[in-house]
mmCIF file of C-alpha atoms in Angstrom:
data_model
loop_
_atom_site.group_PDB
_atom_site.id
_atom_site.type_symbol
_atom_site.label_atom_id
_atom_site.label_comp_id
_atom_site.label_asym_id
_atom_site.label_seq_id
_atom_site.Cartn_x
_atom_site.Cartn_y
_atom_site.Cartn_z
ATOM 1 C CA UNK Q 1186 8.122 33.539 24.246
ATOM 2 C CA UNK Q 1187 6.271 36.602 23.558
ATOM 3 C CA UNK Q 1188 2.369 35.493 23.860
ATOM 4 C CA UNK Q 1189 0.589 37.671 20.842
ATOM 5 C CA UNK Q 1190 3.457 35.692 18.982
ATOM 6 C CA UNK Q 1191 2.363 32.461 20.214
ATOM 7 C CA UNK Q 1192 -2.031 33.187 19.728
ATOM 8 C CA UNK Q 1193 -0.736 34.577 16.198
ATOM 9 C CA UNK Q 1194 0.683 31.069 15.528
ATOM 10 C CA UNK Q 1195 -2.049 29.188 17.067
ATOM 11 C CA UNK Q 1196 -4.596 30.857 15.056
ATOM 12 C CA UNK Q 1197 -2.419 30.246 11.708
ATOM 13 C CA UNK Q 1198 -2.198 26.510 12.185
ATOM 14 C CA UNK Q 1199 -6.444 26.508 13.260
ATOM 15 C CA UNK Q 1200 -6.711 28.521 10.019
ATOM 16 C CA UNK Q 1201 -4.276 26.006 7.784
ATOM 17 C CA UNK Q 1202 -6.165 23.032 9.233
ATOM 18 C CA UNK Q 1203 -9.345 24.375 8.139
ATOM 19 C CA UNK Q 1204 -7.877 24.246 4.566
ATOM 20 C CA UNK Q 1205 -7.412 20.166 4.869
ATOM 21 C CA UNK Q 1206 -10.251 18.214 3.500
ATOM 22 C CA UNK Q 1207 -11.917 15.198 5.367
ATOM 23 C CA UNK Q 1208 -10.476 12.023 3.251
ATOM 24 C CA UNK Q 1209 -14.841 11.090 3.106
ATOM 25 C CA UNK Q 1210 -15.097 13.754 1.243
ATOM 26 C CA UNK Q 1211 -12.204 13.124 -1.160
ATOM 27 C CA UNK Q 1212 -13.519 9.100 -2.058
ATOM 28 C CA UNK Q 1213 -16.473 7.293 -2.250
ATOM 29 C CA UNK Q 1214 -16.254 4.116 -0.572
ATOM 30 C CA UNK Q 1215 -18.706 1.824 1.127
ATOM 31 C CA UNK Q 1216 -18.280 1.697 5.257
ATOM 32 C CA UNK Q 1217 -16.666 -1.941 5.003
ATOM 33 C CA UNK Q 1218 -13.493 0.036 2.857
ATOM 34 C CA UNK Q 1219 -13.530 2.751 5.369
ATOM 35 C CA UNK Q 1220 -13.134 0.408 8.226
ATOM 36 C CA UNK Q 1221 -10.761 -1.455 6.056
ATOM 37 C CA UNK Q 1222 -8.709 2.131 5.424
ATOM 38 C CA UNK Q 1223 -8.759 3.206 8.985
ATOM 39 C CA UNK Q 1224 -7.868 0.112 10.490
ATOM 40 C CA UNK Q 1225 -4.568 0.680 8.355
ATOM 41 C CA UNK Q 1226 -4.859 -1.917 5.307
ATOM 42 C CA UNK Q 1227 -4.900 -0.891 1.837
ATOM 43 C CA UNK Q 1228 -7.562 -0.493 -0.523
ATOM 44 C CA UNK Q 1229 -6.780 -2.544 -3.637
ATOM 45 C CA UNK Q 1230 -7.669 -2.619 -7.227
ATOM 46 C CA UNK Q 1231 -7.129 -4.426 -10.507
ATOM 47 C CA UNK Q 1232 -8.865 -4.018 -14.027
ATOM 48 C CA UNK Q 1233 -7.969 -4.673 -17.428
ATOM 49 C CA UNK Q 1234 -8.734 -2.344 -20.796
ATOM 50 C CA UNK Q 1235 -12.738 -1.574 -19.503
ATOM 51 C CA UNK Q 1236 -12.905 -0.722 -16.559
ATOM 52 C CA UNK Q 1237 -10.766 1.947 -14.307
ATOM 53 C CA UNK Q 1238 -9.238 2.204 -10.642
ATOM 54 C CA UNK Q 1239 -9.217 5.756 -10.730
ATOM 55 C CA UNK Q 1240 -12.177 5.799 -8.628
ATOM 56 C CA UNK Q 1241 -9.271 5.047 -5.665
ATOM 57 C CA UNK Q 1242 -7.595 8.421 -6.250
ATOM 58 C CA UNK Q 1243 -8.743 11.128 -4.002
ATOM 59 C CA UNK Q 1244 -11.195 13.248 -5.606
ATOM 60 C CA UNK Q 1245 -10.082 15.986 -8.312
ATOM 61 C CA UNK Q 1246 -6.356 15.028 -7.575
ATOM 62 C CA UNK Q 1247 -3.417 15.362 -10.423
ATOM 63 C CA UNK Q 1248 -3.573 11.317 -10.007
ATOM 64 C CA UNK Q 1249 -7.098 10.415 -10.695
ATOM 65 C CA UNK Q 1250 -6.644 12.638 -13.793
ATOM 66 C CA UNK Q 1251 -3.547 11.417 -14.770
ATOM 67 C CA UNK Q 1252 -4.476 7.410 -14.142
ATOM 68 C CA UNK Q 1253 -7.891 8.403 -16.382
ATOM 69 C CA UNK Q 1254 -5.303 10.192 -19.414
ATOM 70 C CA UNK Q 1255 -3.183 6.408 -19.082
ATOM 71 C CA UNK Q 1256 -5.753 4.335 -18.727
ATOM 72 C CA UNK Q 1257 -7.279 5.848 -22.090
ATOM 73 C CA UNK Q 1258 -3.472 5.686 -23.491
ATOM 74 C CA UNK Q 1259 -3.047 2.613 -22.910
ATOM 75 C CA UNK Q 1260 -6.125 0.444 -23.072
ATOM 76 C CA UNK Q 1261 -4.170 -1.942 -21.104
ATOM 77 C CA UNK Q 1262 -3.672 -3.276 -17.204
ATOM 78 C CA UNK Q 1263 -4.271 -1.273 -14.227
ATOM 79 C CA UNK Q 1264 -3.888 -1.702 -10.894
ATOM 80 C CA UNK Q 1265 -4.132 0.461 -7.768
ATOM 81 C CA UNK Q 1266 -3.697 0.548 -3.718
ATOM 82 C CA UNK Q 1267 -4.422 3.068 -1.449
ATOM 83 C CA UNK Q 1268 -3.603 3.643 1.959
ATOM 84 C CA UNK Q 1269 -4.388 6.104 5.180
ATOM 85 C CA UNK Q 1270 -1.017 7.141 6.482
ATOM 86 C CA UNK Q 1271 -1.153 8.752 9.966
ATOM 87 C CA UNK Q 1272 1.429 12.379 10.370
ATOM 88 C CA UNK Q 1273 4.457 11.489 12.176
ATOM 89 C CA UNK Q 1274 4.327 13.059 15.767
ATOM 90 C CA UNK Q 1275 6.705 15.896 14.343
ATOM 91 C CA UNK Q 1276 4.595 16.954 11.603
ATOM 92 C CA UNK Q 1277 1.941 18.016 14.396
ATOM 93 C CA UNK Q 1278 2.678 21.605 14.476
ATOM 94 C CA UNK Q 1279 3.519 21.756 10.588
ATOM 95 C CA UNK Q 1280 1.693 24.032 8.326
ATOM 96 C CA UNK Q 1281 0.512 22.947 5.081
ATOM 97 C CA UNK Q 1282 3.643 24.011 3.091
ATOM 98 C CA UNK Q 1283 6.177 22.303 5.404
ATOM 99 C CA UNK Q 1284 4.799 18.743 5.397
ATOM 100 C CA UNK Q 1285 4.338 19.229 0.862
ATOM 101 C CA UNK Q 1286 8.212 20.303 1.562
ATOM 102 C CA UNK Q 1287 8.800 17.058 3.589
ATOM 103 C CA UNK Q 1288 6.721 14.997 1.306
ATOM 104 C CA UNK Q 1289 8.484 16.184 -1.607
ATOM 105 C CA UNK Q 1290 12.101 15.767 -0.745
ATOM 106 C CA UNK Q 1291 10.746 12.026 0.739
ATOM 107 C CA UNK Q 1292 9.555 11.129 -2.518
ATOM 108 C CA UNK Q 1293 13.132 11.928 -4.293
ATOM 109 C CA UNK Q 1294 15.159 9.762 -1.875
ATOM 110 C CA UNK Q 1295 14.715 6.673 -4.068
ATOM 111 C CA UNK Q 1296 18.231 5.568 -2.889
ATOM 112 C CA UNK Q 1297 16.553 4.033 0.320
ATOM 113 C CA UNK Q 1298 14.531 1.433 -2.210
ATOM 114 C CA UNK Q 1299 17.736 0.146 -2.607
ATOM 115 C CA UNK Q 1300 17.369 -3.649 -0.603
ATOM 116 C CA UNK Q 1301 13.350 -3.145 -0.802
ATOM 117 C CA UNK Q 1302 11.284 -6.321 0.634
ATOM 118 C CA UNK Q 1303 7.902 -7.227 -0.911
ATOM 119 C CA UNK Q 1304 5.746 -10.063 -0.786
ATOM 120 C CA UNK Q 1305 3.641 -11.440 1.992
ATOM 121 C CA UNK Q 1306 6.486 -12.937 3.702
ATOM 122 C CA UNK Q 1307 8.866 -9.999 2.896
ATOM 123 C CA UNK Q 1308 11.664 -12.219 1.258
ATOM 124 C CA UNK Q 1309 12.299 -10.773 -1.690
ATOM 125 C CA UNK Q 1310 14.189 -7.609 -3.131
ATOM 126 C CA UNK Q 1311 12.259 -5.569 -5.320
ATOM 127 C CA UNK Q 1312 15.659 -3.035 -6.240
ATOM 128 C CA UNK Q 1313 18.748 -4.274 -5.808
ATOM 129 C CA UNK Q 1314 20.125 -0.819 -6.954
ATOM 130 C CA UNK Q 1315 18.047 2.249 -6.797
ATOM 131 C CA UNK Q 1316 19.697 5.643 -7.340
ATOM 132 C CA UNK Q 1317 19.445 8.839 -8.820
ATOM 133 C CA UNK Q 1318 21.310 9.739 -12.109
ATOM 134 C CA UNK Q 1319 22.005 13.167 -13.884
ATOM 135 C CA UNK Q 1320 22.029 12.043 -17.529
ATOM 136 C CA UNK Q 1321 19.579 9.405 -18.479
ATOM 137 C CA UNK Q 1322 21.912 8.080 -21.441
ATOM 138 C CA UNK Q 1323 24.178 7.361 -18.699
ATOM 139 C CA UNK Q 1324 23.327 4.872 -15.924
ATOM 140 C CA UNK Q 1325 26.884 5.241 -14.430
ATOM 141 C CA UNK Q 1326 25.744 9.290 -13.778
ATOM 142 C CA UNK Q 1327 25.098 8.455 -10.430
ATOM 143 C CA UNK Q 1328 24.266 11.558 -8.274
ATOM 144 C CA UNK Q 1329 23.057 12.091 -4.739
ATOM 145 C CA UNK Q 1330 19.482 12.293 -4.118
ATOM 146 C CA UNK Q 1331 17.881 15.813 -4.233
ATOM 147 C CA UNK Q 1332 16.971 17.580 -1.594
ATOM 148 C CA UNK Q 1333 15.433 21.318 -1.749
ATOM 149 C CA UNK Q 1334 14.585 23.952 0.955
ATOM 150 C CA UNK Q 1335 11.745 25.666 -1.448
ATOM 151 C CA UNK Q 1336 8.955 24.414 -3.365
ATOM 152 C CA UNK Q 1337 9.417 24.076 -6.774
ATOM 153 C CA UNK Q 1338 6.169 23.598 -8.917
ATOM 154 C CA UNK Q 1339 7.151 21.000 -10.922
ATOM 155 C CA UNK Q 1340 10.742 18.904 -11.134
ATOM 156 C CA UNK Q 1341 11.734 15.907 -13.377
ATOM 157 C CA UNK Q 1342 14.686 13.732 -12.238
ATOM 158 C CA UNK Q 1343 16.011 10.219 -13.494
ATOM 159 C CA UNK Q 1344 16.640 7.151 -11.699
ATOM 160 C CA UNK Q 1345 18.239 3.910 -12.561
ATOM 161 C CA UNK Q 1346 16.734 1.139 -10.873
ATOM 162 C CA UNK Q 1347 17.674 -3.360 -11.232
ATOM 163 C CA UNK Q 1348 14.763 -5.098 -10.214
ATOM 164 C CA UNK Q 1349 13.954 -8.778 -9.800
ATOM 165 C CA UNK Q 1350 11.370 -8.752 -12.630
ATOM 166 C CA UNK Q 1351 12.950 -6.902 -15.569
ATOM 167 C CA UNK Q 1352 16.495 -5.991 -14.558
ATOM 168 C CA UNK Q 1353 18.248 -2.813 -15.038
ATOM 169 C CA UNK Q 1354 16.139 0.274 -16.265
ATOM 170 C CA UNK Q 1355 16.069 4.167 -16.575
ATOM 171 C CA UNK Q 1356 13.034 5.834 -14.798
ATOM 172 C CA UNK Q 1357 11.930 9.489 -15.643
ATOM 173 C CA UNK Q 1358 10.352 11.036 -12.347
ATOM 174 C CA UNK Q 1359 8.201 13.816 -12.962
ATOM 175 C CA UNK Q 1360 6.812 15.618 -10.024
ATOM 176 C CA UNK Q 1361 3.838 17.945 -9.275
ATOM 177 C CA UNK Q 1362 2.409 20.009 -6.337
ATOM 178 C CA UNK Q 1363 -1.140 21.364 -5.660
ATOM 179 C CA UNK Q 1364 -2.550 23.012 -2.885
ATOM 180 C CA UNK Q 1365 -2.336 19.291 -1.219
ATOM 181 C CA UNK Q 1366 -1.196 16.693 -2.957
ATOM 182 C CA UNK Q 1367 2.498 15.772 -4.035
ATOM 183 C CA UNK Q 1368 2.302 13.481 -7.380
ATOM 184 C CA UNK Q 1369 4.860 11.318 -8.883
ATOM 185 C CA UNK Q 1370 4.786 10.173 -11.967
ATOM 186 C CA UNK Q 1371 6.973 7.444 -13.120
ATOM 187 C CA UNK Q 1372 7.787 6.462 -16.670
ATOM 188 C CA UNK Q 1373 9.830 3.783 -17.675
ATOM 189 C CA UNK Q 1374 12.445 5.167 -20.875
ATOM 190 C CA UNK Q 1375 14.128 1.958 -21.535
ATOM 191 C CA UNK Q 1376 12.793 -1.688 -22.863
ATOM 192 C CA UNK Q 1377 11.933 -3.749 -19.852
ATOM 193 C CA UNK Q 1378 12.608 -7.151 -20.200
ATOM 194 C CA UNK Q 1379 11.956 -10.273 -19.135
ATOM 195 C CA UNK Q 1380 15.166 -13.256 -19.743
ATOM 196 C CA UNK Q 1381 16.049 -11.150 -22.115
ATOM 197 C CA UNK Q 1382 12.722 -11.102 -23.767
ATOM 198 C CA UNK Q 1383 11.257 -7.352 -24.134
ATOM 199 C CA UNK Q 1384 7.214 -6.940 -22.340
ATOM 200 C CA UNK Q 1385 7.219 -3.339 -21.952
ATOM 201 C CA UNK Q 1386 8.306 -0.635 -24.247
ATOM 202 C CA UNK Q 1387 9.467 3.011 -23.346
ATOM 203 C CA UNK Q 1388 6.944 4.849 -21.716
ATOM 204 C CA UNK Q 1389 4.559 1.782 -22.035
ATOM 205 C CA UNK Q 1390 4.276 1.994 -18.549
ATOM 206 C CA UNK Q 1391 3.035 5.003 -15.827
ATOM 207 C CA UNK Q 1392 3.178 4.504 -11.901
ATOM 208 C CA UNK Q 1393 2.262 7.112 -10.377
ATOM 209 C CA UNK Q 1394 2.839 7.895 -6.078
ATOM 210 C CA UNK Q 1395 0.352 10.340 -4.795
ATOM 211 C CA UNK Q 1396 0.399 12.176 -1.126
ATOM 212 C CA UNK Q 1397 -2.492 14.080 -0.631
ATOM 213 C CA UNK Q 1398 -2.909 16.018 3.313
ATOM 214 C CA UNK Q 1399 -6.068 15.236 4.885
ATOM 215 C CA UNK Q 1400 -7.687 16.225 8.513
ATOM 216 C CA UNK Q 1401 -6.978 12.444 9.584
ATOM 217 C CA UNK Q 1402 -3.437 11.560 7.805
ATOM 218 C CA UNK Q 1403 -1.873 11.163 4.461
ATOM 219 C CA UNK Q 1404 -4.275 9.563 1.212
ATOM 220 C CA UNK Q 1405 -1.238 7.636 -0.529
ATOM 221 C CA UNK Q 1406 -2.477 6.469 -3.430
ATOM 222 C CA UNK Q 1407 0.041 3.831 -5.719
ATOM 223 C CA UNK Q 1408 -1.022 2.914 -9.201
ATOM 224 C CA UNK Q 1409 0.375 1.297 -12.441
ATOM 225 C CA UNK Q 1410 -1.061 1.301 -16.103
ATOM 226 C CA UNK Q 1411 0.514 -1.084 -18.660
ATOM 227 C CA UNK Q 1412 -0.199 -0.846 -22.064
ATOM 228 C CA UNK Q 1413 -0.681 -4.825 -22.677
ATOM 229 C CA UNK Q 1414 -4.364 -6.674 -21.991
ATOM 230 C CA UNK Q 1415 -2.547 -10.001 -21.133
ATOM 231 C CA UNK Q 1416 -1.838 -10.327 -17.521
ATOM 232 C CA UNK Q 1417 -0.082 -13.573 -17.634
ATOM 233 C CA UNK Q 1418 3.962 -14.135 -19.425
ATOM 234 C CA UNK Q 1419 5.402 -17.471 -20.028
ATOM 235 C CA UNK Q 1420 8.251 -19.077 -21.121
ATOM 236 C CA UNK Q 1421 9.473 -22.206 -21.066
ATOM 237 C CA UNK Q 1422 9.348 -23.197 -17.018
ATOM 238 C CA UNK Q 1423 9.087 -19.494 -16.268
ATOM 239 C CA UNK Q 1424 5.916 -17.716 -15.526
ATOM 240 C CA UNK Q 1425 4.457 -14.390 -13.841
ATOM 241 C CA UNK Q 1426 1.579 -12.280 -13.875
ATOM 242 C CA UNK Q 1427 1.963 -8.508 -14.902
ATOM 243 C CA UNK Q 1428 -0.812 -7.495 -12.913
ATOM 244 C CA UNK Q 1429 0.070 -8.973 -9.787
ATOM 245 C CA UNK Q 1430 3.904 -8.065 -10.149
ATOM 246 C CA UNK Q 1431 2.710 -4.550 -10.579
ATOM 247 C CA UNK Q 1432 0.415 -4.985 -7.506
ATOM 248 C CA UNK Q 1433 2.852 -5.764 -5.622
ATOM 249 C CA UNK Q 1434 5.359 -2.914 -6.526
ATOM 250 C CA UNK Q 1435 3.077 -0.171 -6.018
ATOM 251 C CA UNK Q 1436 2.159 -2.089 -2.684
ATOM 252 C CA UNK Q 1437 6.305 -2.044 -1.860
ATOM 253 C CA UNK Q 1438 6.044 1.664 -2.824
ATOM 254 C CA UNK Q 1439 3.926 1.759 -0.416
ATOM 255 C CA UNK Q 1440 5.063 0.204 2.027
ATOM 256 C CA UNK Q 1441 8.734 2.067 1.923
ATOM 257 C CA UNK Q 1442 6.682 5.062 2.184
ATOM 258 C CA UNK Q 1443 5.563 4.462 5.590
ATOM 259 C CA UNK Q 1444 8.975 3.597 6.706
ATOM 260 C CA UNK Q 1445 10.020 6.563 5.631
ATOM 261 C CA UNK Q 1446 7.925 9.295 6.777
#
């Protein structure tokens, strides 16, 4: 290989590092949560109407703004988790562009949700079906998952999704790019119910899925806002609590993501 071709490429991907920001300087946390986030366990948060978990999104990111815009919606429950998620040995010689290119077709392949695991023992589904439609009037519109060569700067698709909370649902996925994050925001359009009984109107809830490139790995940052202030639903011999069930999807999120990547 010709070598002014290989010093010009060396010096491109010094320069494009330079451009990543030290996750310390994207979040305030004490040294305990950095130990906590480097040793590879999530940083976890859960507040209702008052208070905010915002303060887990990186810095000036599309997701602290947006989780501060729902959080004022809503006036409601929010919870957040975020994690430090090394590069895969591949991305090593990216640039900056092709890991938000690989980021962003990873966060449209919501077919492989499909047979999700969550919990601390792992035993139970989250999505039994997960898959990307073309009309969202239609769940039956199934389509394949996208997958682009170039960058778009925004994209909305929409998913259709059976959980083991609230069944069967439409999802609107809107995406956005920055200079280093990839942001998803998630927004339920249908009535999610509970044995039949509706808890969560359209658009009543946001989760949002944030990837922002640091020097050290990947700030992936999970979050939910629901626009109720009562955590815990009854009825009759069944019970659950909103905040924790929402924990412990954007957790599962989570934790697909780092099969994934």
């Amino acid at each position: 290989m010709n070598r002014k071709y290989i010093v010009v490429s060396l010096v491109l991907l010094v320069a494009s590092s330079l451009l990543w920001a030290n996750p310390q300087d994207l979040l305030s946390l004490s040294q305990t949560e950095w130990t906590k986030l480097l040793d590879g366990q999530n940083l976890t948060k859960s507040v209702i109407w008052k208070d905010s978990v915002a303060s887990l999104a990186p810095s000036g990111s599309i997701a602290q703004e947006k989780t501060k815009e729902a959080e004022a919606r809503a006036k409601g429950i929010s919870v957040a988790s975020l994690a430090l998620v090394p590069y895969p040995k591949n991305w090593v010689n990216q640039s900056e562009e092709q890991r938000k290119l690989e980021l962003y077709n990873l966060l449209h392949q919501v077919s492989t949700l499909q047979g999700l695991e969550y919990g601390d023992a792992k035993k139970k589904v989250l999505f039994s079906e997960s898959y990307t439609i073309k009309n969202p009037e239609d769940k039956k519109s199934r389509v394949a998952d996208p997958i682009v060569q170039t960058l778009p700067s925004a994209d909305t698709t929409y998913v259709c999704q059976e959980d083991s909370i609230f069944g069967k649902n439409i999802y609107q996925h809107t995406y956005q790019i920055s200079q280093d994050e990839v942001f998803v925001d998630i927004t339920n359009l249908t009535t999610m119910k509970f044995l039949g009984i509706s808890f969560v109107k359209p658009k009543d809830m946001s989760l949002y899925l944030s990837a922002t490139q640091t020097k050290d790995g990947i700030l992936l940052y999970t979050s939910t806002t629901l626009a109720t202030t009562e955590p815990k639903v009854s009825f009759l011999f069944w019970s659950f609590n909103l905040a924790d069930e929402s924990m412990n999807r954007i957790v599962a999120y989570q934790d697909w993501f780092k099969t994934q990547v």
